[in-house]
């Protein structure tokens, strides 16, 4: 699905594009700012991305930081997360970071899993 956004076959509200990454707004935002940051090249998840091309993984982080700055999130802070696999709640199997901010986000997890 995200490969189709990269290809321009599915519309998305872009907020930033670099030669290797894309950032666009989540269609179902969970916070006032909810942007997805992806590598244009397909990797199934952040583990395969980081192990397969650590420089590209770094570019995804750099794009996320630039979007956080553009969205005015650096002062109050934000959350950046990669849901991975079944337990991580990953829904789209093209590596993507969720950049969330614009309001207090509460605890990292909805409930204790310990
Ligand atoms: Zn893909």
PDB file of N, CA and C and ligand atoms in Angstrom:
ATOM      1  N   UNK A   1       0.838  -1.204   0.000  1.00  0.00           N
ATOM      2  CA  UNK A   1       0.000   0.000   0.000  1.00  0.00           C
ATOM      3  C   UNK A   1       0.873   1.254   0.000  1.00  0.00           C
ATOM      4  N   UNK A   2       1.896   1.297   0.858  1.00  0.00           N
ATOM      5  CA  UNK A   2       2.745   2.492   0.874  1.00  0.00           C
ATOM      6  C   UNK A   2       3.607   2.563  -0.373  1.00  0.00           C
ATOM      7  N   UNK A   3       3.942   1.408  -0.963  1.00  0.00           N
ATOM      8  CA  UNK A   3       4.642   1.450  -2.255  1.00  0.00           C
ATOM      9  C   UNK A   3       3.766   2.157  -3.285  1.00  0.00           C
ATOM     10  N   UNK A   4       2.463   1.986  -3.190  1.00  0.00           N
ATOM     11  CA  UNK A   4       1.557   2.635  -4.142  1.00  0.00           C
ATOM     12  C   UNK A   4       1.469   4.133  -3.879  1.00  0.00           C
ATOM     13  N   UNK A   5       1.640   4.549  -2.631  1.00  0.00           N
ATOM     14  CA  UNK A   5       1.729   5.984  -2.347  1.00  0.00           C
ATOM     15  C   UNK A   5       3.022   6.541  -2.947  1.00  0.00           C
ATOM     16  N   UNK A   6       4.133   5.794  -2.775  1.00  0.00           N
ATOM     17  CA  UNK A   6       5.411   6.218  -3.371  1.00  0.00           C
ATOM     18  C   UNK A   6       5.254   6.370  -4.882  1.00  0.00           C
ATOM     19  N   UNK A   7       4.527   5.429  -5.492  1.00  0.00           N
ATOM     20  CA  UNK A   7       4.338   5.449  -6.949  1.00  0.00           C
ATOM     21  C   UNK A   7       3.334   6.498  -7.391  1.00  0.00           C
ATOM     22  N   UNK A   8       2.650   7.132  -6.439  1.00  0.00           N
ATOM     23  CA  UNK A   8       1.666   8.134  -6.786  1.00  0.00           C
ATOM     24  C   UNK A   8       0.325   7.550  -7.185  1.00  0.00           C
ATOM     25  N   UNK A   9       0.140   6.257  -6.941  1.00  0.00           N
ATOM     26  CA  UNK A   9      -1.102   5.596  -7.343  1.00  0.00           C
ATOM     27  C   UNK A   9      -2.215   5.788  -6.307  1.00  0.00           C
ATOM     28  N   UNK A  10      -1.813   6.111  -5.084  1.00  0.00           N
ATOM     29  CA  UNK A  10      -2.776   6.399  -4.025  1.00  0.00           C
ATOM     30  C   UNK A  10      -2.465   7.807  -3.520  1.00  0.00           C
ATOM     31  N   UNK A  11      -3.458   8.689  -3.445  1.00  0.00           N
ATOM     32  CA  UNK A  11      -3.174  10.044  -2.986  1.00  0.00           C
ATOM     33  C   UNK A  11      -2.879  10.076  -1.492  1.00  0.00           C
ATOM     34  N   UNK A  12      -2.036  10.999  -1.094  1.00  0.00           N
ATOM     35  CA  UNK A  12      -1.743  11.205   0.319  1.00  0.00           C
ATOM     36  C   UNK A  12      -1.393  12.669   0.497  1.00  0.00           C
ATOM     37  N   UNK A  13      -1.618  13.156   1.705  1.00  0.00           N
ATOM     38  CA  UNK A  13      -1.296  14.550   2.006  1.00  0.00           C
ATOM     39  C   UNK A  13       0.168  14.625   2.423  1.00  0.00           C
ATOM     40  N   UNK A  14       1.013  14.945   1.450  1.00  0.00           N
ATOM     41  CA  UNK A  14       2.454  14.964   1.682  1.00  0.00           C
ATOM     42  C   UNK A  14       2.841  16.171   2.526  1.00  0.00           C
ATOM     43  N   UNK A  15       3.752  15.948   3.447  1.00  0.00           N
ATOM     44  CA  UNK A  15       4.300  17.064   4.199  1.00  0.00           C
ATOM     45  C   UNK A  15       5.794  17.240   3.927  1.00  0.00           C
ATOM     46  N   UNK A  16       6.453  16.218   3.431  1.00  0.00           N
ATOM     47  CA  UNK A  16       7.875  16.330   3.127  1.00  0.00           C
ATOM     48  C   UNK A  16       8.266  15.186   2.204  1.00  0.00           C
ATOM     49  N   UNK A  17       9.178  15.495   1.280  1.00  0.00           N
ATOM     50  CA  UNK A  17       9.725  14.444   0.422  1.00  0.00           C
ATOM     51  C   UNK A  17      11.216  14.685   0.280  1.00  0.00           C
ATOM     52  N   UNK A  18      11.996  13.632   0.389  1.00  0.00           N
ATOM     53  CA  UNK A  18      13.425  13.685   0.090  1.00  0.00           C
ATOM     54  C   UNK A  18      13.679  12.660  -1.015  1.00  0.00           C
ATOM     55  N   UNK A  19      14.887  12.590  -1.546  1.00  0.00           N
ATOM     56  CA  UNK A  19      15.150  11.585  -2.592  1.00  0.00           C
ATOM     57  C   UNK A  19      14.854  10.154  -2.150  1.00  0.00           C
ATOM     58  N   UNK A  20      14.928   9.880  -0.844  1.00  0.00           N
ATOM     59  CA  UNK A  20      14.788   8.499  -0.374  1.00  0.00           C
ATOM     60  C   UNK A  20      13.626   8.268   0.583  1.00  0.00           C
ATOM     61  N   UNK A  21      12.953   9.338   1.011  1.00  0.00           N
ATOM     62  CA  UNK A  21      11.894   9.184   2.014  1.00  0.00           C
ATOM     63  C   UNK A  21      10.674  10.029   1.654  1.00  0.00           C
ATOM     64  N   UNK A  22       9.553   9.667   2.275  1.00  0.00           N
ATOM     65  CA  UNK A  22       8.312  10.429   2.147  1.00  0.00           C
ATOM     66  C   UNK A  22       7.694  10.587   3.531  1.00  0.00           C
ATOM     67  N   UNK A  23       7.041  11.725   3.748  1.00  0.00           N
ATOM     68  CA  UNK A  23       6.263  11.927   4.970  1.00  0.00           C
ATOM     69  C   UNK A  23       4.895  12.449   4.565  1.00  0.00           C
ATOM     70  N   UNK A  24       3.851  11.830   5.115  1.00  0.00           N
ATOM     71  CA  UNK A  24       2.478  12.218   4.769  1.00  0.00           C
ATOM     72  C   UNK A  24       1.579  12.014   5.979  1.00  0.00           C
ATOM     73  N   UNK A  25       0.434  12.714   5.974  1.00  0.00           N
ATOM     74  CA  UNK A  25      -0.448  12.658   7.132  1.00  0.00           C
ATOM     75  C   UNK A  25      -1.209  11.338   7.190  1.00  0.00           C
ATOM     76  N   UNK A  26      -1.340  10.798   8.418  1.00  0.00           N
ATOM     77  CA  UNK A  26      -2.130   9.584   8.621  1.00  0.00           C
ATOM     78  C   UNK A  26      -3.594   9.897   8.316  1.00  0.00           C
ATOM     79  N   UNK A  27      -4.277   8.996   7.611  1.00  0.00           N
ATOM     80  CA  UNK A  27      -5.678   9.252   7.253  1.00  0.00           C
ATOM     81  C   UNK A  27      -6.596   9.114   8.467  1.00  0.00           C
ATOM     82  N   UNK A  28      -6.105   8.515   9.550  1.00  0.00           N
ATOM     83  CA  UNK A  28      -6.902   8.334  10.768  1.00  0.00           C
ATOM     84  C   UNK A  28      -6.082   8.834  11.952  1.00  0.00           C
ATOM     85  N   UNK A  29      -5.927  10.162  12.052  1.00  0.00           N
ATOM     86  CA  UNK A  29      -4.969  10.702  13.028  1.00  0.00           C
ATOM     87  C   UNK A  29      -5.354  10.399  14.471  1.00  0.00           C
ATOM     88  N   UNK A  30      -4.348  10.035  15.266  1.00  0.00           N
ATOM     89  CA  UNK A  30      -4.528   9.722  16.682  1.00  0.00           C
ATOM     90  C   UNK A  30      -4.050  10.855  17.578  1.00  0.00           C
ATOM     91  N   UNK A  31      -3.599  11.952  16.974  1.00  0.00           N
ATOM     92  CA  UNK A  31      -3.114  13.113  17.720  1.00  0.00           C
ATOM     93  C   UNK A  31      -3.243  14.310  16.778  1.00  0.00           C
ATOM     94  N   UNK A  32      -3.155  15.549  17.322  1.00  0.00           N
ATOM     95  CA  UNK A  32      -3.275  16.726  16.452  1.00  0.00           C
ATOM     96  C   UNK A  32      -2.286  16.698  15.279  1.00  0.00           C
ATOM     97  N   UNK A  33      -1.085  16.197  15.543  1.00  0.00           N
ATOM     98  CA  UNK A  33      -0.135  15.942  14.453  1.00  0.00           C
ATOM     99  C   UNK A  33       0.110  14.439  14.414  1.00  0.00           C
ATOM    100  N   UNK A  34      -0.156  13.817  13.277  1.00  0.00           N
ATOM    101  CA  UNK A  34       0.098  12.384  13.106  1.00  0.00           C
ATOM    102  C   UNK A  34       0.567  12.184  11.671  1.00  0.00           C
ATOM    103  N   UNK A  35       1.874  12.065  11.543  1.00  0.00           N
ATOM    104  CA  UNK A  35       2.507  11.952  10.229  1.00  0.00           C
ATOM    105  C   UNK A  35       3.214  10.606  10.145  1.00  0.00           C
ATOM    106  N   UNK A  36       3.130   9.963   9.005  1.00  0.00           N
ATOM    107  CA  UNK A  36       3.857   8.719   8.749  1.00  0.00           C
ATOM    108  C   UNK A  36       5.086   9.040   7.912  1.00  0.00           C
ATOM    109  N   UNK A  37       6.207   8.476   8.306  1.00  0.00           N
ATOM    110  CA  UNK A  37       7.467   8.683   7.583  1.00  0.00           C
ATOM    111  C   UNK A  37       7.948   7.326   7.098  1.00  0.00           C
ATOM    112  N   UNK A  38       8.201   7.218   5.794  1.00  0.00           N
ATOM    113  CA  UNK A  38       8.563   5.920   5.205  1.00  0.00           C
ATOM    114  C   UNK A  38       9.793   6.068   4.307  1.00  0.00           C
ATOM    115  N   UNK A  39      10.541   4.962   4.173  1.00  0.00           N
ATOM    116  CA  UNK A  39      11.540   4.912   3.104  1.00  0.00           C
ATOM    117  C   UNK A  39      10.810   4.634   1.790  1.00  0.00           C
ATOM    118  N   UNK A  40      11.265   5.247   0.691  1.00  0.00           N
ATOM    119  CA  UNK A  40      10.619   4.951  -0.595  1.00  0.00           C
ATOM    120  C   UNK A  40      10.858   3.501  -1.013  1.00  0.00           C
ATOM    121  N   UNK A  41      12.040   3.007  -0.695  1.00  0.00           N
ATOM    122  CA  UNK A  41      12.340   1.613  -1.012  1.00  0.00           C
ATOM    123  C   UNK A  41      11.572   0.712  -0.050  1.00  0.00           C
ATOM    124  N   UNK A  42      11.101  -0.424  -0.536  1.00  0.00           N
ATOM    125  CA  UNK A  42      10.285  -1.289   0.299  1.00  0.00           C
ATOM    126  C   UNK A  42      11.115  -2.113   1.278  1.00  0.00           C
ATOM    127  N   UNK A  43      10.808  -1.966   2.554  1.00  0.00           N
ATOM    128  CA  UNK A  43      11.251  -2.894   3.602  1.00  0.00           C
ATOM    129  C   UNK A  43      10.021  -3.213   4.416  1.00  0.00           C
ATOM    130  N   UNK A  44       9.885  -4.461   4.850  1.00  0.00           N
ATOM    131  CA  UNK A  44       8.646  -4.883   5.502  1.00  0.00           C
ATOM    132  C   UNK A  44       8.444  -4.205   6.843  1.00  0.00           C
ATOM    133  N   UNK A  45       9.536  -3.962   7.556  1.00  0.00           N
ATOM    134  CA  UNK A  45       9.412  -3.378   8.890  1.00  0.00           C
ATOM    135  C   UNK A  45      10.728  -2.715   9.258  1.00  0.00           C
ATOM    136  N   UNK A  46      10.752  -2.080  10.435  1.00  0.00           N
ATOM    137  CA  UNK A  46      11.938  -1.306  10.811  1.00  0.00           C
ATOM    138  C   UNK A  46      13.140  -2.215  11.051  1.00  0.00           C
ATOM    139  N   UNK A  47      12.904  -3.456  11.466  1.00  0.00           N
ATOM    140  CA  UNK A  47      14.042  -4.352  11.709  1.00  0.00           C
ATOM    141  C   UNK A  47      14.750  -4.676  10.393  1.00  0.00           C
ATOM    142  N   UNK A  48      13.989  -5.027   9.360  1.00  0.00           N
ATOM    143  CA  UNK A  48      14.628  -5.347   8.083  1.00  0.00           C
ATOM    144  C   UNK A  48      15.226  -4.087   7.455  1.00  0.00           C
ATOM    145  N   UNK A  49      14.587  -2.954   7.659  1.00  0.00           N
ATOM    146  CA  UNK A  49      15.140  -1.684   7.177  1.00  0.00           C
ATOM    147  C   UNK A  49      16.483  -1.389   7.851  1.00  0.00           C
ATOM    148  N   UNK A  50      16.501  -1.440   9.168  1.00  0.00           N
ATOM    149  CA  UNK A  50      17.714  -1.064   9.896  1.00  0.00           C
ATOM    150  C   UNK A  50      18.854  -2.030   9.606  1.00  0.00           C
ATOM    151  N   UNK A  51      18.513  -3.324   9.477  1.00  0.00           N
ATOM    152  CA  UNK A  51      19.557  -4.307   9.219  1.00  0.00           C
ATOM    153  C   UNK A  51      19.963  -4.326   7.750  1.00  0.00           C
ATOM    154  N   UNK A  52      19.047  -3.947   6.868  1.00  0.00           N
ATOM    155  CA  UNK A  52      19.348  -3.991   5.439  1.00  0.00           C
ATOM    156  C   UNK A  52      20.007  -2.733   4.928  1.00  0.00           C
ATOM    157  N   UNK A  53      19.677  -1.583   5.494  1.00  0.00           N
ATOM    158  CA  UNK A  53      20.215  -0.309   5.006  1.00  0.00           C
ATOM    159  C   UNK A  53      20.147   0.704   6.150  1.00  0.00           C
ATOM    160  N   UNK A  54      21.170   0.669   6.997  1.00  0.00           N
ATOM    161  CA  UNK A  54      21.126   1.525   8.188  1.00  0.00           C
ATOM    162  C   UNK A  54      21.188   3.001   7.820  1.00  0.00           C
ATOM    163  N   UNK A  55      21.826   3.336   6.702  1.00  0.00           N
ATOM    164  CA  UNK A  55      21.861   4.737   6.283  1.00  0.00           C
ATOM    165  C   UNK A  55      20.458   5.220   5.928  1.00  0.00           C
ATOM    166  N   UNK A  56      19.705   4.373   5.226  1.00  0.00           N
ATOM    167  CA  UNK A  56      18.335   4.737   4.875  1.00  0.00           C
ATOM    168  C   UNK A  56      17.479   4.863   6.134  1.00  0.00           C
ATOM    169  N   UNK A  57      17.690   3.972   7.102  1.00  0.00           N
ATOM    170  CA  UNK A  57      16.966   4.082   8.369  1.00  0.00           C
ATOM    171  C   UNK A  57      17.259   5.433   9.015  1.00  0.00           C
ATOM    172  N   UNK A  58      18.514   5.861   8.951  1.00  0.00           N
ATOM    173  CA  UNK A  58      18.873   7.167   9.488  1.00  0.00           C
ATOM    174  C   UNK A  58      18.199   8.299   8.741  1.00  0.00           C
ATOM    175  N   UNK A  59      18.041   8.135   7.430  1.00  0.00           N
ATOM    176  CA  UNK A  59      17.356   9.169   6.646  1.00  0.00           C
ATOM    177  C   UNK A  59      15.882   9.262   7.031  1.00  0.00           C
ATOM    178  N   UNK A  60      15.268   8.128   7.347  1.00  0.00           N
ATOM    179  CA  UNK A  60      13.879   8.166   7.825  1.00  0.00           C
ATOM    180  C   UNK A  60      13.804   8.969   9.125  1.00  0.00           C
ATOM    181  N   UNK A  61      14.762   8.735  10.018  1.00  0.00           N
ATOM    182  CA  UNK A  61      14.769   9.489  11.284  1.00  0.00           C
ATOM    183  C   UNK A  61      15.006  10.970  11.025  1.00  0.00           C
ATOM    184  N   UNK A  62      15.913  11.292  10.111  1.00  0.00           N
ATOM    185  CA  UNK A  62      16.197  12.699   9.812  1.00  0.00           C
ATOM    186  C   UNK A  62      14.968  13.386   9.227  1.00  0.00           C
ATOM    187  N   UNK A  63      14.246  12.687   8.359  1.00  0.00           N
ATOM    188  CA  UNK A  63      13.016  13.257   7.807  1.00  0.00           C
ATOM    189  C   UNK A  63      11.985  13.472   8.909  1.00  0.00           C
ATOM    190  N   UNK A  64      11.873  12.504   9.816  1.00  0.00           N
ATOM    191  CA  UNK A  64      10.936  12.656  10.932  1.00  0.00           C
ATOM    192  C   UNK A  64      11.299  13.874  11.776  1.00  0.00           C
ATOM    193  N   UNK A  65      12.584  14.066  12.024  1.00  0.00           N
ATOM    194  CA  UNK A  65      13.017  15.220  12.825  1.00  0.00           C
ATOM    195  C   UNK A  65      12.697  16.527  12.102  1.00  0.00           C
ATOM    196  N   UNK A  66      12.890  16.557  10.798  1.00  0.00           N
ATOM    197  CA  UNK A  66      12.597  17.766  10.032  1.00  0.00           C
ATOM    198  C   UNK A  66      11.100  18.076  10.056  1.00  0.00           C
ATOM    199  N   UNK A  67      10.286  17.041   9.960  1.00  0.00           N
ATOM    200  CA  UNK A  67       8.834  17.251  10.032  1.00  0.00           C
ATOM    201  C   UNK A  67       8.446  17.736  11.429  1.00  0.00           C
ATOM    202  N   UNK A  68       9.046  17.131  12.457  1.00  0.00           N
ATOM    203  CA  UNK A  68       8.762  17.575  13.826  1.00  0.00           C
ATOM    204  C   UNK A  68       9.082  19.057  13.975  1.00  0.00           C
ATOM    205  N   UNK A  69      10.185  19.485  13.401  1.00  0.00           N
ATOM    206  CA  UNK A  69      10.544  20.902  13.460  1.00  0.00           C
ATOM    207  C   UNK A  69       9.523  21.744  12.697  1.00  0.00           C
ATOM    208  N   UNK A  70       9.184  21.316  11.478  1.00  0.00           N
ATOM    209  CA  UNK A  70       8.223  22.073  10.658  1.00  0.00           C
ATOM    210  C   UNK A  70       6.862  22.190  11.354  1.00  0.00           C
ATOM    211  N   UNK A  71       6.488  21.143  12.087  1.00  0.00           N
ATOM    212  CA  UNK A  71       5.176  21.118  12.734  1.00  0.00           C
ATOM    213  C   UNK A  71       5.193  21.802  14.097  1.00  0.00           C
ATOM    214  N   UNK A  72       6.361  22.316  14.486  1.00  0.00           N
ATOM    215  CA  UNK A  72       6.463  23.043  15.747  1.00  0.00           C
ATOM    216  C   UNK A  72       6.466  22.152  16.976  1.00  0.00           C
ATOM    217  N   UNK A  73       6.973  20.922  16.826  1.00  0.00           N
ATOM    218  CA  UNK A  73       6.899  19.946  17.916  1.00  0.00           C
ATOM    219  C   UNK A  73       8.151  19.890  18.770  1.00  0.00           C
ATOM    220  N   UNK A  74       9.208  20.587  18.381  1.00  0.00           N
ATOM    221  CA  UNK A  74      10.478  20.396  19.093  1.00  0.00           C
ATOM    222  C   UNK A  74      10.426  20.936  20.514  1.00  0.00           C
ATOM    223  N   UNK A  75       9.637  21.979  20.753  1.00  0.00           N
ATOM    224  CA  UNK A  75       9.596  22.555  22.089  1.00  0.00           C
ATOM    225  C   UNK A  75       8.881  21.667  23.091  1.00  0.00           C
ATOM    226  N   UNK A  76       7.664  21.259  22.769  1.00  0.00           N
ATOM    227  CA  UNK A  76       6.855  20.480  23.709  1.00  0.00           C
ATOM    228  C   UNK A  76       7.110  18.982  23.600  1.00  0.00           C
ATOM    229  N   UNK A  77       7.756  18.574  22.537  1.00  0.00           N
ATOM    230  CA  UNK A  77       8.089  17.169  22.377  1.00  0.00           C
ATOM    231  C   UNK A  77       7.094  16.409  21.519  1.00  0.00           C
ATOM    232  N   UNK A  78       7.435  15.179  21.255  1.00  0.00           N
ATOM    233  CA  UNK A  78       6.634  14.346  20.344  1.00  0.00           C
ATOM    234  C   UNK A  78       6.988  12.894  20.591  1.00  0.00           C
ATOM    235  N   UNK A  79       6.300  11.998  19.909  1.00  0.00           N
ATOM    236  CA  UNK A  79       6.608  10.560  19.987  1.00  0.00           C
ATOM    237  C   UNK A  79       6.862  10.055  18.574  1.00  0.00           C
ATOM    238  N   UNK A  80       7.873   9.206  18.462  1.00  0.00           N
ATOM    239  CA  UNK A  80       8.209   8.598  17.173  1.00  0.00           C
ATOM    240  C   UNK A  80       8.282   7.103  17.398  1.00  0.00           C
ATOM    241  N   UNK A  81       7.448   6.343  16.672  1.00  0.00           N
ATOM    242  CA  UNK A  81       7.434   4.902  16.945  1.00  0.00           C
ATOM    243  C   UNK A  81       7.220   4.090  15.675  1.00  0.00           C
ATOM    244  N   UNK A  82       7.815   2.908  15.707  1.00  0.00           N
ATOM    245  CA  UNK A  82       7.673   1.939  14.622  1.00  0.00           C
ATOM    246  C   UNK A  82       6.946   0.716  15.184  1.00  0.00           C
ATOM    247  N   UNK A  83       5.674   0.575  14.914  1.00  0.00           N
ATOM    248  CA  UNK A  83       4.974  -0.643  15.303  1.00  0.00           C
ATOM    249  C   UNK A  83       5.498  -1.769  14.416  1.00  0.00           C
ATOM    250  N   UNK A  84       5.833  -2.884  15.043  1.00  0.00           N
ATOM    251  CA  UNK A  84       6.503  -3.949  14.288  1.00  0.00           C
ATOM    252  C   UNK A  84       5.901  -5.303  14.633  1.00  0.00           C
ATOM    253  N   UNK A  85       5.446  -6.005  13.608  1.00  0.00           N
ATOM    254  CA  UNK A  85       4.945  -7.362  13.775  1.00  0.00           C
ATOM    255  C   UNK A  85       3.625  -7.437  14.523  1.00  0.00           C
ATOM    256  N   UNK A  86       3.251  -8.652  14.860  1.00  0.00           N
ATOM    257  CA  UNK A  86       1.946  -8.905  15.461  1.00  0.00           C
ATOM    258  C   UNK A  86       1.795  -8.234  16.822  1.00  0.00           C
ATOM    259  N   UNK A  87       2.743  -8.490  17.718  1.00  0.00           N
ATOM    260  CA  UNK A  87       2.638  -7.902  19.049  1.00  0.00           C
ATOM    261  C   UNK A  87       2.774  -6.386  19.009  1.00  0.00           C
ATOM    262  N   UNK A  88       3.498  -5.872  18.035  1.00  0.00           N
ATOM    263  CA  UNK A  88       3.693  -4.427  17.920  1.00  0.00           C
ATOM    264  C   UNK A  88       2.515  -3.707  17.297  1.00  0.00           C
ATOM    265  N   UNK A  89       1.542  -4.471  16.786  1.00  0.00           N
ATOM    266  CA  UNK A  89       0.366  -3.843  16.209  1.00  0.00           C
ATOM    267  C   UNK A  89       0.602  -3.257  14.826  1.00  0.00           C
ATOM    268  N   UNK A  90       1.574  -3.803  14.097  1.00  0.00           N
ATOM    269  CA  UNK A  90       1.848  -3.284  12.753  1.00  0.00           C
ATOM    270  C   UNK A  90       0.697  -3.640  11.815  1.00  0.00           C
ATOM    271  N   UNK A  91       0.201  -2.634  11.067  1.00  0.00           N
ATOM    272  CA  UNK A  91      -0.952  -2.847  10.188  1.00  0.00           C
ATOM    273  C   UNK A  91      -0.585  -2.809   8.712  1.00  0.00           C
ATOM    274  N   UNK A  92       0.465  -2.097   8.377  1.00  0.00           N
ATOM    275  CA  UNK A  92       0.920  -2.016   6.982  1.00  0.00           C
ATOM    276  C   UNK A  92       2.367  -2.490   6.956  1.00  0.00           C
ATOM    277  N   UNK A  93       2.647  -3.482   6.101  1.00  0.00           N
ATOM    278  CA  UNK A  93       3.961  -4.110   6.129  1.00  0.00           C
ATOM    279  C   UNK A  93       4.913  -3.476   5.118  1.00  0.00           C
ATOM    280  N   UNK A  94       5.019  -2.165   5.245  1.00  0.00           N
ATOM    281  CA  UNK A  94       6.071  -1.356   4.624  1.00  0.00           C
ATOM    282  C   UNK A  94       6.533  -0.454   5.766  1.00  0.00           C
ATOM    283  N   UNK A  95       7.805  -0.549   6.121  1.00  0.00           N
ATOM    284  CA  UNK A  95       8.316   0.137   7.311  1.00  0.00           C
ATOM    285  C   UNK A  95       7.849   1.584   7.348  1.00  0.00           C
ATOM    286  N   UNK A  96       7.330   2.005   8.500  1.00  0.00           N
ATOM    287  CA  UNK A  96       6.894   3.384   8.655  1.00  0.00           C
ATOM    288  C   UNK A  96       6.978   3.813  10.105  1.00  0.00           C
ATOM    289  N   UNK A  97       7.396   5.055  10.291  1.00  0.00           N
ATOM    290  CA  UNK A  97       7.429   5.657  11.621  1.00  0.00           C
ATOM    291  C   UNK A  97       6.182   6.504  11.799  1.00  0.00           C
ATOM    292  N   UNK A  98       5.563   6.389  12.983  1.00  0.00           N
ATOM    293  CA  UNK A  98       4.476   7.288  13.354  1.00  0.00           C
ATOM    294  C   UNK A  98       5.080   8.452  14.130  1.00  0.00           C
ATOM    295  N   UNK A  99       4.901   9.657  13.625  1.00  0.00           N
ATOM    296  CA  UNK A  99       5.304  10.866  14.342  1.00  0.00           C
ATOM    297  C   UNK A  99       4.035  11.489  14.914  1.00  0.00           C
ATOM    298  N   UNK A 100       3.963  11.545  16.249  1.00  0.00           N
ATOM    299  CA  UNK A 100       2.764  12.014  16.937  1.00  0.00           C
ATOM    300  C   UNK A 100       3.115  13.174  17.841  1.00  0.00           C
ATOM    301  N   UNK A 101       2.255  14.182  17.851  1.00  0.00           N
ATOM    302  CA  UNK A 101       2.505  15.312  18.732  1.00  0.00           C
ATOM    303  C   UNK A 101       1.368  16.311  18.680  1.00  0.00           C
ATOM    304  N   UNK A 102       1.609  17.448  19.305  1.00  0.00           N
ATOM    305  CA  UNK A 102       0.612  18.509  19.317  1.00  0.00           C
ATOM    306  C   UNK A 102      -0.261  18.518  20.550  1.00  0.00           C
ATOM    307  N   UNK A 103      -0.106  17.521  21.420  1.00  0.00           N
ATOM    308  CA  UNK A 103      -0.841  17.432  22.680  1.00  0.00           C
ATOM    309  C   UNK A 103      -0.116  16.415  23.550  1.00  0.00           C
ATOM    310  N   UNK A 104      -0.351  16.461  24.877  1.00  0.00           N
ATOM    311  CA  UNK A 104       0.244  15.419  25.717  1.00  0.00           C
ATOM    312  C   UNK A 104      -0.253  14.045  25.269  1.00  0.00           C
ATOM    313  N   UNK A 105       0.658  13.091  25.107  1.00  0.00           N
ATOM    314  CA  UNK A 105       0.314  11.796  24.529  1.00  0.00           C
ATOM    315  C   UNK A 105       0.079  10.714  25.576  1.00  0.00           C
ATOM    316  N   UNK A 106       0.277  11.044  26.849  1.00  0.00           N
ATOM    317  CA  UNK A 106       0.014  10.056  27.882  1.00  0.00           C
ATOM    318  C   UNK A 106       1.112   9.007  27.953  1.00  0.00           C
ATOM    319  N   UNK A 107       0.831   7.918  28.679  1.00  0.00           N
ATOM    320  CA  UNK A 107       1.858   6.880  28.856  1.00  0.00           C
ATOM    321  C   UNK A 107       2.166   6.207  27.524  1.00  0.00           C
ATOM    322  N   UNK A 108       3.326   5.567  27.476  1.00  0.00           N
ATOM    323  CA  UNK A 108       3.760   4.957  26.230  1.00  0.00           C
ATOM    324  C   UNK A 108       2.829   3.840  25.790  1.00  0.00           C
ATOM    325  N   UNK A 109       2.287   3.093  26.750  1.00  0.00           N
ATOM    326  CA  UNK A 109       1.388   1.992  26.440  1.00  0.00           C
ATOM    327  C   UNK A 109       0.033   2.250  27.092  1.00  0.00           C
ATOM    328  N   UNK A 110      -1.024   1.800  26.434  1.00  0.00           N
ATOM    329  CA  UNK A 110      -2.373   2.048  26.938  1.00  0.00           C
ATOM    330  C   UNK A 110      -2.601   1.369  28.279  1.00  0.00           C
ATOM    331  N   UNK A 111      -1.988   0.203  28.467  1.00  0.00           N
ATOM    332  CA  UNK A 111      -2.139  -0.494  29.736  1.00  0.00           C
ATOM    333  C   UNK A 111      -0.871  -1.296  29.963  1.00  0.00           C
ATOM    334  N   UNK A 112      -0.655  -1.668  31.197  1.00  0.00           N
ATOM    335  CA  UNK A 112       0.547  -2.437  31.504  1.00  0.00           C
ATOM    336  C   UNK A 112       0.479  -3.800  30.822  1.00  0.00           C
ATOM    337  N   UNK A 113       1.596  -4.220  30.249  1.00  0.00           N
ATOM    338  CA  UNK A 113       1.671  -5.548  29.679  1.00  0.00           C
ATOM    339  C   UNK A 113       2.630  -6.420  30.493  1.00  0.00           C
ATOM    340  N   UNK A 114       3.134  -5.862  31.598  1.00  0.00           N
ATOM    341  CA  UNK A 114       4.125  -6.596  32.394  1.00  0.00           C
ATOM    342  C   UNK A 114       3.443  -7.701  33.207  1.00  0.00           C
TER     343      UNK A 114
HETATM  344 ZN1  LIG B   1       6.031  -1.255   0.188  1.00  0.00          ZN
END
